[in-house]
Every structure is written in structure tokens, then in C-alpha cells.
Amino acid sequence: MSAPTIRDVAERAGVSKSLVSLVLRGSEQVRPEKRQAVLAAVEELGYRPNAAARSLSERRTRSVGVLLNDLRNPWFVELLDGLGSRLHENGLHMMLADGRLNRHLGEDLTRIFTELRVDGLVAVGTLPGSDELLAAATHIPTVVAGAVEPVLPHVDVVAGDDSYGAALATEHLVDLGHRRIAHIAGQGVAGELRRTSFEKVMHAHGLTDLATVEQGDHTEEGGYRAMVRLLTAPQRPTAVFAFNDIAGVGALSAAEELGLQVPRDLSLVGYDNTYLARLRHLWLTTVDNGSHDIGRRAAQLLVHRMKDPRRAAETVLSEPRLEVRGSTGPPSTE
Amino acid sequence: MSAPTIRDVAERAGVSKSLVSLVLRGSEQVRPEKRQAVLAAVEELGYRPNAAARSLSERRTRSVGVLLNDLRNPWFVELLDGLGSRLHENGLHMMLADGRLNRHLGEDLTRIFTELRVDGLVAVGTLPGSDELLAAATHIPTVVAGAVEPVLPHVDVVAGDDSYGAALATEHLVDLGHRRIAHIAGQGVAGELRRTSFEKVMHAHGLTDLATVEQGDHTEEGGYRAMVRLLTAPQRPTAVFAFNDIAGVGALSAAEELGLQVPRDLSLVGYDNTYLARLRHLWLTTVDNGSHDIGRRAAQLLVHRMKDPRRAAETVLSEPRLEVRGSTGPPSTE
DNA sequence: GACAGTTTATGGACCGGTCCAAAGAAGGGC
DNA sequence: GCCCTTCTTTGGACCGGTCCATAAACTGTC
């Protein structure tokens, strides 16, 4: 009744369980006819290896834990795609844990992965409660993807080059002829990098006095409010660079509600190139930070670190690319 | 060096490993001072149970596999939220496998779960390659959430009541005074249920001749094209009910591109109440099918089925709710 | 203080694999 | 036919828990 084990297969094939194990692990040291017998028995019994037993004995699980804090953010999903494909090439599984989905678990997401004895850990984005993560990272090979924040002795980091990306966006607006340009800033390290870079580029063009920064957050609402503040101020900007696409969409709503046409009266750039920006209705000019690529590289770094846990931590920046769509254009000449 | 085991804890606490096991599983049959000693040893050594060993011996994993085919669809994520919370209440874990993320794995998603010996399976939405699923469902307690399709002897189904939801949407438009109403249809069983219900309601109002159905799909592009066809036809509708929010957004773009104002010149209803519909910029009237609730119920059904695998399959429909926003209004009177 | 009854603690089998030392079979040379 | 080498195959220990039958330690009674 219960699932067949390796011993059942052995008995059926008339060999020892050790031989079955050898065949199943693809050993060359097995006479062909025995191999056939074993494979036939496996087929007939519908044998499936028991992962728990295997990993108990092998002392590894061939799986890596992926911690992220919001599956609702399409950016993460894109990254997961790249991550998963490269991990799979290395015979590894991905186990997802969403900080938000599992918030009812308290902070013990990493605890679960510890008990599961994952072979590696990938932290995607900026995580809350990273103390836990730090503790885990001392035992388990760990890579941080998509955030630059927790830098630890043996933890690699892969992220988009936020400074460069923000520069791309700002330069684009300046090139179009805009002078009075605002930035809707985000939080965290990424937010700061983008803001600083925006200010630096503006400064380099001698536009320091025309640069405004309005604090927003990662939400649509935040972008909306920031934009309302920007547009009701005495000197309104002719172009706005938003921290991310979501904030950008909020900003877009505000602009249209206040009667401005985009891009005629106002140019707008987002960040992340999520599918929001690709919606025909929004068609946002944005910065693509290559999430898929970031995911792949994170996987690669993790694989290396699993082979050699004590190597020096590496930081890789992925080069972003400007994606020009319909929300930017030259400033109106009137 | 390697992680402490239950025996290390036992030695440190001066008791047998069995006693440690008892304490860890919360037995009452342990003298308080011994319990303290064990807990102290656990703390000092930083002991963490080994999930593989435990499940090998217990012959269960306390985890359920969740199969879904597109994490990019925000609707699924909402459902996962409900699913996860209820599963957690029952001491169960969720292991996610995305059919699209893992397409490179071939069809063996369920195989992985079989090897992992998950205690249950939840299929979210309509899955490709459901042969595999069907096979697995004969061994493993299984529940289908969010789709009505694969009905099997011992598989429960939870879904939104698509007929009712579509009726809500259609009635809403009729109530507003619309007569010439179109539907952008989706694929699959859900698509058919919604379309049929739309037609039935139109018929009930004696509007059969004014009802149009245009085939779309689940994408923005499909919605866009369908809308273009609808609006360039000789008699354009004054209201459109789209299969889902994404198609609705595409339809919205088409309408605005053709110079129509929503809702003045055209009313539009979506389906799913995803965060797309909630974006201030789109502010789509839509049908909320209570994904969170569906997720919770799916978890509940699975828990029941795990207790009694042979009980008759149950089908639960969750009642949708109309969410009126800015994309619908009375038809223009001119 | 002996005995029965109840709590509490323990050793060892078991879950289903991997791995290794050693046994067995096959082949080659003389 | 015998010995040596190289391939194959095997039994048994082990991974780290759970669980159960039994042992040990208390309690209370007469």
C-alpha cells in the first residue's frame, strides 16, 4: 500500500538495494543487464525516491531558500525567473518564502529554512528583520539579490546599478531639453542612491537650482501625493523622475487630474520596467534594471559560494538600460 | 562543527535522547526540572530540529505543494495569501511551484512534490499538463482552487461563482441604462461561464439582439484588439464587460485611443479586482471574487481531506461582489 | 517494609536512502 | 589450473529524528 522503497525495487529486480542505489545515481560501474532489470522494476513499481531520506543521508537538500518580502511586486517575480532557471541548471530547487504572505509566522522565516537545512539562501530585495538573516548567513551560504543593504563578510550581493540607472533617466530628461526637473524619492538604500545620482547629474548640468526632490515611497499613493505637492508648488517642474513605476503611475494620475497632458505638459520617467510600464494605457518611459539577469547572476554567485563558502564576498552590479516609451518628450515651448 | 543533534542536547542535559524528543514535542509527562534542563541545553547549543529526519520518521512532511501557472497574475498572489494563512493555522507549510517559472523543468512539477512527499496538493487556477496532476491526485489529497476544470473523484474544488459574478457585472450595466452591451470573452471554463451568464442576463432583459461577444484572451493585447473591433463596427456598444481586469485595461486603452471618454462615452467593467483595477489612474469598476476567501477555503478543504482522504469531493463556490469604481456610468444621452 | 499503581525515563528498532570496505565474479598471463 | 588484477555486487553502518515496550523511580496503602 505505501510507496515502494529502494528495497522493494531491489527485491523485484533480484539485486541488492545498494545496486539499485548505484543505478539510480547513474553509476557506470554496473553491468547493462542489471541496470535494465533495475530500471524495469522502478518503472513497474512506480518507484519515486524519498527526498527526505536522501537528504538525511547525503546531508544536503539540493534546495535553496528564497526570501522575499512581496510577491505582489512584479519586479521580484521577474528576478525569480532568472534565479530559478540558473539554479535548476545546477540541480537545485527553489523554496519560496514571502515575508508578507508569511507575516503571521512571525520572524521565523529563516528558522524554517534552517530546519529544512537548505543548502543556500537568497534574500531578494530589502528584507525586514534581517537580524535573523544575518544569523543564518553565518551558517548557510547566502546571496543578496536586488538590494545593496546588508553587507556581511561572506555574503555576495547582486543588484542593479541604481546610480547609473538614475543617471540614465535624468540625462534622458535633460537631453530632451528639460531644465526644471523633479524627483520623487523612494526609501532605503536604493532610494538614496537614485536620489543622489539624480542630484549629481542635475548639478553636472548646472541645474542644481532647478532640481526638486519630493519624498514619496514605493506606493502609488505616495507617488500621487508627491506629484500633487510638486504641481501645486509655485514653480512646477516640466519633467519628473519617479523612484519606481508604481510611484510613477500614481504621479501620472495626479498630473492628469490636475489637467496636465503627458508628455505634452509634463514628462515622466519610472523605474523597473515592470509590466505596469508596459501597459499600453500607461506606456511609461522607464529604466530596465535587468531583473532577470540579476536573478541569474545571484544564482551563479550562490553556486560558487556553496562550493567555497569562505571566499571573499563579491558585489556585482548589473547595468540598467533606459526604455523610452510614451511618457517623455521635449518640454512644451510656450 | 556540524549542527547539534538531539543526542548532543541529551548528553548536555544529562538525559536520554528520547526524553529530549518528548520535551521538544511538548509532552506533559516530563518532570519540570528535566524539561528545564533540556530547554536550557537546546538554547545553549542552538539546536534546530532536522526537518528531513523528522519527516522520514514521522512519515509525513507537514507541507503542502502549491502548483500555479503564473505568479505574475496578481490574482493568484492574493489567493496564496488566504491559502497560506489558513494552512499555517494547521501547522502546514506551503511550497510553491510556478509552472511558468519552472517551465524548464518540463512537466515534472508534480514529480518534485511526489519526491518531497508533500502531505497535500493545491492546484491554483487552470494548469497545463494536468495529466500529471491527475495522477498525483490519486495518491495525494488534492484541492483545486480558482478553477472548475479538472473534476476528479476525490478532488475538492473551490472557485469564484463566475456565473453570478458575470451577472452582477451585466446587471450593473443594464441598471445604469445601457442597452447595447458587449462582452470581451476569455478562454477556458471560466471564460465560458462568464460569457454564458452575460448572454443569459441580456436575454432576460430582452436585449439579446443588442448583446455582442468579441473573443479576447487573458492579456492586455487581447482586450485591446477586441475593443478595437467592437468600436470600429457599425453599431458600437455603450458599455463593455471584459473577462478580466487585464483585458479591461487593454480595452480602456483602445477606447481612449479612439477618442472615447470613459465613462462618459463608454462604460467598462473588469473582473478580479486586482490592484490594476485599484490604480487611481484606471479606477476600474470590477468584480471581486474574493480570492483571499477562496484561498482560505481551499486550505480548509485540504485539511479536511487530509484527515479523511476518501470522503466525497466537495465543490464550493465563493460569492463575488461588485466593486463599483470610476469606469462605469449612465450612457450618454445624446 | 513490602506491594501495587502511577509517573517518568530509557534503549533500541525503524523510517529510506547513501556510502564504503570487503566479497565475489570475470578476465588475463604463464 | 593457479594466481593476480580489474570489475561488479553486497551487507551493514549511518544520517537524525519518532515511537513503543519496558525499566526505573516515585506514591500511597496496609
CSV table of C-alpha atoms in Angstrom, one decimal, chain A residues 25-267:
chain,number,residue,atom,x,y,z
A,25,ARG,CA,22.6,7.7,-9.2
A,26,GLY,CA,23.8,6.9,-12.7
A,27,SER,CA,26.9,4.9,-11.9
A,28,GLU,CA,28.9,3.4,-14.9
A,29,GLN,CA,30.1,0.5,-12.9
A,30,VAL,CA,27.0,-1.6,-13.4
A,31,ARG,CA,26.6,-4.4,-15.9
A,32,PRO,CA,24.0,-3.3,-18.5
A,33,GLU,CA,21.6,-6.2,-18.0
A,34,LYS,CA,21.4,-5.5,-14.2
A,35,ARG,CA,20.8,-1.8,-15.0
A,36,GLN,CA,18.0,-2.8,-17.3
A,37,ALA,CA,16.4,-5.1,-14.6
A,38,VAL,CA,16.6,-2.3,-12.1
A,39,LEU,CA,15.1,0.3,-14.4
A,40,ALA,CA,12.3,-2.1,-15.3
A,41,ALA,CA,11.5,-2.7,-11.7
A,42,VAL,CA,11.5,1.0,-11.0
A,43,GLU,CA,9.1,1.5,-13.8
A,44,GLU,CA,6.8,-1.4,-12.9
A,45,LEU,CA,6.5,-0.3,-9.2
A,46,GLY,CA,6.3,3.4,-10.0
A,47,TYR,CA,9.1,3.9,-7.6
A,48,ARG,CA,9.9,7.5,-6.6
A,49,PRO,CA,12.9,8.3,-4.3
A,50,ASN,CA,12.1,9.8,-1.0
A,51,ALA,CA,13.7,13.2,-0.8
A,52,ALA,CA,13.8,13.3,3.0
A,53,ALA,CA,15.6,10.0,3.2
A,54,ARG,CA,18.1,11.1,0.6
A,55,SER,CA,18.9,14.4,2.1
A,56,LEU,CA,19.2,12.9,5.6
A,57,SER,CA,21.8,10.6,4.3
A,58,GLU,CA,23.5,12.9,1.9
A,59,ARG,CA,23.5,15.6,4.4
A,60,ARG,CA,22.3,18.2,1.9
A,61,THR,CA,19.0,19.0,0.4
A,62,ARG,CA,19.8,20.3,-3.1
A,63,SER,CA,17.5,23.2,-2.4
A,64,VAL,CA,17.9,26.8,-1.7
A,65,GLY,CA,15.6,29.1,0.3
A,66,VAL,CA,14.5,32.3,-1.3
A,67,LEU,CA,13.3,35.0,1.0
A,68,LEU,CA,11.4,37.9,-0.4
A,69,ASN,CA,9.1,40.4,1.0
A,70,ASP,CA,6.4,40.9,-1.6
A,71,LEU,CA,5.3,38.7,-4.3
A,72,ARG,CA,2.9,41.4,-5.4
A,73,ASN,CA,5.8,43.3,-6.7
A,74,PRO,CA,6.2,42.2,-10.3
A,75,TRP,CA,9.8,43.1,-10.2
A,76,PHE,CA,10.6,40.2,-7.8
A,77,VAL,CA,8.8,37.7,-9.9
A,78,GLU,CA,10.9,38.6,-12.9
A,79,LEU,CA,14.0,38.2,-10.8
A,80,LEU,CA,12.8,34.8,-9.6
A,81,ASP,CA,12.5,33.7,-13.1
A,82,GLY,CA,16.2,34.2,-13.8
A,83,LEU,CA,17.1,32.9,-10.4
A,84,GLY,CA,15.1,29.7,-10.8
A,85,SER,CA,16.4,28.9,-14.2
A,86,ARG,CA,20.1,29.1,-13.3
A,87,LEU,CA,19.6,27.3,-10.0
A,88,HIS,CA,17.9,24.5,-11.9
A,89,GLU,CA,20.8,24.2,-14.3
A,90,ASN,CA,22.8,23.3,-11.2
A,91,GLY,CA,20.4,20.7,-9.9
A,92,LEU,CA,19.0,23.0,-7.2
A,93,HIS,CA,15.4,23.7,-6.1
A,94,MET,CA,13.9,26.9,-5.1
A,95,MET,CA,11.8,27.2,-2.0
A,96,LEU,CA,9.9,30.4,-1.7
A,97,ALA,CA,9.0,32.2,1.4
A,98,ASP,CA,7.3,35.5,1.2
A,99,GLY,CA,7.8,37.8,4.2
A,100,ARG,CA,4.4,39.3,3.6
A,101,LEU,CA,2.5,36.2,2.9
A,102,ASN,CA,4.0,34.6,5.9
A,103,ARG,CA,4.0,37.5,8.2
A,104,HIS,CA,1.8,35.5,10.6
A,105,LEU,CA,4.7,33.2,11.1
A,106,GLY,CA,6.5,36.0,13.0
A,107,GLU,CA,10.1,36.4,12.1
A,108,ASP,CA,10.9,32.7,11.7
A,109,LEU,CA,11.1,32.5,8.0
A,110,THR,CA,14.8,31.9,8.2
A,111,ARG,CA,14.2,29.5,11.0
A,112,ILE,CA,12.1,27.3,8.7
A,113,PHE,CA,14.8,27.3,6.2
A,114,THR,CA,17.3,26.4,8.9
A,115,GLU,CA,15.2,23.4,9.9
A,116,LEU,CA,14.8,22.4,6.3
A,117,ARG,CA,18.6,22.5,6.1
A,118,VAL,CA,18.6,24.4,2.8
A,119,ASP,CA,22.0,24.4,1.1
A,120,GLY,CA,21.8,28.1,0.4
A,121,LEU,CA,19.8,31.2,0.9
A,122,VAL,CA,18.9,34.1,-1.4
A,123,ALA,CA,17.5,37.2,0.0
A,124,VAL,CA,15.6,39.2,-2.6
A,125,GLY,CA,15.2,42.9,-2.0
A,126,THR,CA,15.4,44.6,1.3
A,127,LEU,CA,14.1,42.4,4.0
A,128,PRO,CA,12.6,43.4,7.3
A,129,GLY,CA,14.0,41.6,10.3
A,130,SER,CA,17.3,41.0,8.7
A,131,ASP,CA,18.9,40.1,12.1
A,132,GLU,CA,17.6,36.7,11.6
A,133,LEU,CA,19.0,36.6,8.1
A,134,LEU,CA,22.4,37.7,9.3
A,135,ALA,CA,22.5,35.0,11.9
A,136,ALA,CA,21.6,32.4,9.2
A,137,ALA,CA,24.1,33.8,6.8
A,138,THR,CA,26.9,32.7,9.1
A,139,HIS,CA,26.0,29.1,8.7
A,140,ILE,CA,24.5,29.0,5.3
A,141,PRO,CA,25.9,30.3,2.0
A,142,THR,CA,23.9,33.4,1.3
A,143,VAL,CA,23.5,35.9,-1.5
A,144,VAL,CA,21.5,39.1,-1.5
A,145,ALA,CA,19.8,40.0,-4.8
A,146,GLY,CA,18.3,43.3,-5.7
A,147,ALA,CA,19.4,45.3,-2.7
A,148,VAL,CA,22.7,46.6,-1.5
A,149,GLU,CA,21.9,46.8,2.1
A,150,PRO,CA,23.1,44.1,4.4
A,151,VAL,CA,26.7,43.6,3.6
A,152,LEU,CA,28.4,40.9,5.6
A,153,PRO,CA,31.8,39.2,5.5
A,154,HIS,CA,30.7,36.2,3.4
A,155,VAL,CA,27.6,37.4,1.7
A,156,ASP,CA,27.6,38.3,-2.0
A,157,VAL,CA,25.4,41.0,-3.4
A,158,VAL,CA,23.9,41.4,-6.8
A,159,ALA,CA,21.9,44.5,-7.6
A,160,GLY,CA,21.1,46.9,-10.4
A,161,ASP,CA,23.3,49.9,-10.6
A,162,ASP,CA,20.9,52.4,-9.2
A,163,SER,CA,23.3,55.3,-9.6
A,164,TYR,CA,23.8,54.6,-13.2
A,165,GLY,CA,20.1,53.9,-13.9
A,166,ALA,CA,19.0,57.1,-12.2
A,167,ALA,CA,21.7,59.0,-14.3
A,168,LEU,CA,20.2,57.4,-17.4
A,169,ALA,CA,16.8,58.6,-16.5
A,170,THR,CA,17.9,62.1,-15.6
A,171,GLU,CA,20.2,62.5,-18.6
A,172,HIS,CA,17.3,61.5,-20.8
A,173,LEU,CA,15.1,64.3,-19.5
A,174,VAL,CA,17.9,66.8,-19.7
A,175,ASP,CA,18.7,65.7,-23.3
A,176,LEU,CA,15.1,66.3,-24.2
A,177,GLY,CA,15.5,69.9,-23.2
A,178,HIS,CA,14.0,69.8,-19.7
A,179,ARG,CA,15.6,72.1,-17.1
A,180,ARG,CA,13.2,72.2,-14.2
A,181,ILE,CA,13.1,68.6,-13.2
A,182,ALA,CA,11.8,66.9,-10.0
A,183,HIS,CA,12.5,63.6,-8.4
A,184,ILE,CA,10.0,61.6,-6.4
A,185,ALA,CA,12.3,59.8,-4.0
A,186,GLY,CA,11.9,56.3,-2.5
A,187,GLN,CA,13.1,54.9,0.7
A,188,GLY,CA,16.0,52.7,1.7
A,189,VAL,CA,19.4,52.5,0.1
A,190,ALA,CA,18.1,52.2,-3.4
A,191,GLY,CA,16.0,55.3,-2.9
A,192,GLU,CA,19.0,57.2,-1.7
A,193,LEU,CA,21.3,56.0,-4.5
A,194,ARG,CA,18.8,57.1,-7.1
A,195,ARG,CA,18.2,60.5,-5.4
A,196,THR,CA,21.9,61.2,-5.0
A,197,SER,CA,22.6,60.3,-8.6
A,198,PHE,CA,19.7,62.5,-9.8
A,199,GLU,CA,21.1,65.4,-7.9
A,200,LYS,CA,24.6,64.8,-9.2
A,201,VAL,CA,23.5,64.7,-12.8
A,202,MET,CA,21.5,67.9,-12.3
A,203,HIS,CA,24.5,69.5,-10.7
A,204,ALA,CA,26.8,68.4,-13.6
A,205,HIS,CA,24.4,70.2,-15.9
A,206,GLY,CA,24.4,73.3,-13.8
A,207,LEU,CA,20.8,72.7,-12.9
A,208,THR,CA,21.1,72.4,-9.2
A,209,ASP,CA,18.7,75.2,-8.5
A,210,LEU,CA,16.1,73.8,-10.8
A,211,ALA,CA,16.2,70.3,-9.2
A,212,THR,CA,13.5,69.5,-6.7
A,213,VAL,CA,13.2,66.3,-4.6
A,214,GLU,CA,9.9,65.3,-3.2
A,215,GLN,CA,9.7,62.4,-0.8
A,216,GLY,CA,7.4,59.6,-1.9
A,217,ASP,CA,7.5,55.9,-1.2
A,218,HIS,CA,7.1,52.7,-3.1
A,219,THR,CA,3.4,53.0,-3.4
A,220,GLU,CA,1.0,54.5,-5.9
A,221,GLU,CA,-0.5,56.7,-3.2
A,222,GLY,CA,2.9,58.1,-2.3
A,223,GLY,CA,3.7,58.9,-5.9
A,224,TYR,CA,0.3,60.6,-6.3
A,225,ARG,CA,0.7,62.8,-3.2
A,226,ALA,CA,4.2,63.7,-4.1
A,227,MET,CA,3.1,64.7,-7.5
A,228,VAL,CA,0.3,66.8,-6.2
A,229,ARG,CA,2.7,68.7,-4.0
A,230,LEU,CA,5.1,69.2,-6.9
A,231,LEU,CA,2.4,70.5,-9.2
A,232,THR,CA,0.7,72.8,-6.8
A,233,ALA,CA,4.0,74.5,-5.9
A,234,PRO,CA,4.7,77.9,-7.4
A,235,GLN,CA,7.2,76.7,-9.9
A,236,ARG,CA,6.1,73.4,-11.4
A,237,PRO,CA,8.7,71.1,-13.0
A,238,THR,CA,8.3,70.2,-16.7
A,239,ALA,CA,9.6,66.7,-16.0
A,240,VAL,CA,9.6,64.2,-13.2
A,241,PHE,CA,11.7,61.1,-12.5
A,242,ALA,CA,9.9,58.8,-10.1
A,243,PHE,CA,11.6,56.2,-7.8
A,244,ASN,CA,9.7,53.4,-9.5
A,245,ASP,CA,6.9,52.5,-11.9
A,246,ILE,CA,4.3,52.2,-9.2
A,247,ALA,CA,5.0,55.7,-7.8
A,248,GLY,CA,5.2,56.8,-11.4
A,249,VAL,CA,1.7,55.6,-12.1
A,250,GLY,CA,0.5,57.5,-9.0
A,251,ALA,CA,2.2,60.6,-10.3
A,252,LEU,CA,0.6,60.1,-13.7
A,253,SER,CA,-2.8,60.1,-12.1
A,254,ALA,CA,-2.1,63.3,-10.2
A,255,ALA,CA,-0.8,65.0,-13.4
A,256,GLU,CA,-3.9,64.1,-15.3
A,257,GLU,CA,-6.2,65.0,-12.5
A,258,LEU,CA,-4.7,68.4,-12.4
A,259,GLY,CA,-5.3,68.8,-16.1
A,260,LEU,CA,-1.8,68.2,-17.5
A,261,GLN,CA,-1.2,66.1,-20.5
A,262,VAL,CA,1.7,63.7,-20.5
A,263,PRO,CA,4.1,64.1,-22.2
A,264,ARG,CA,3.0,67.4,-23.7
A,265,ASP,CA,2.8,69.3,-20.5
A,266,LEU,CA,4.9,67.0,-18.3
A,267,SER,CA,7.4,64.2,-18.9
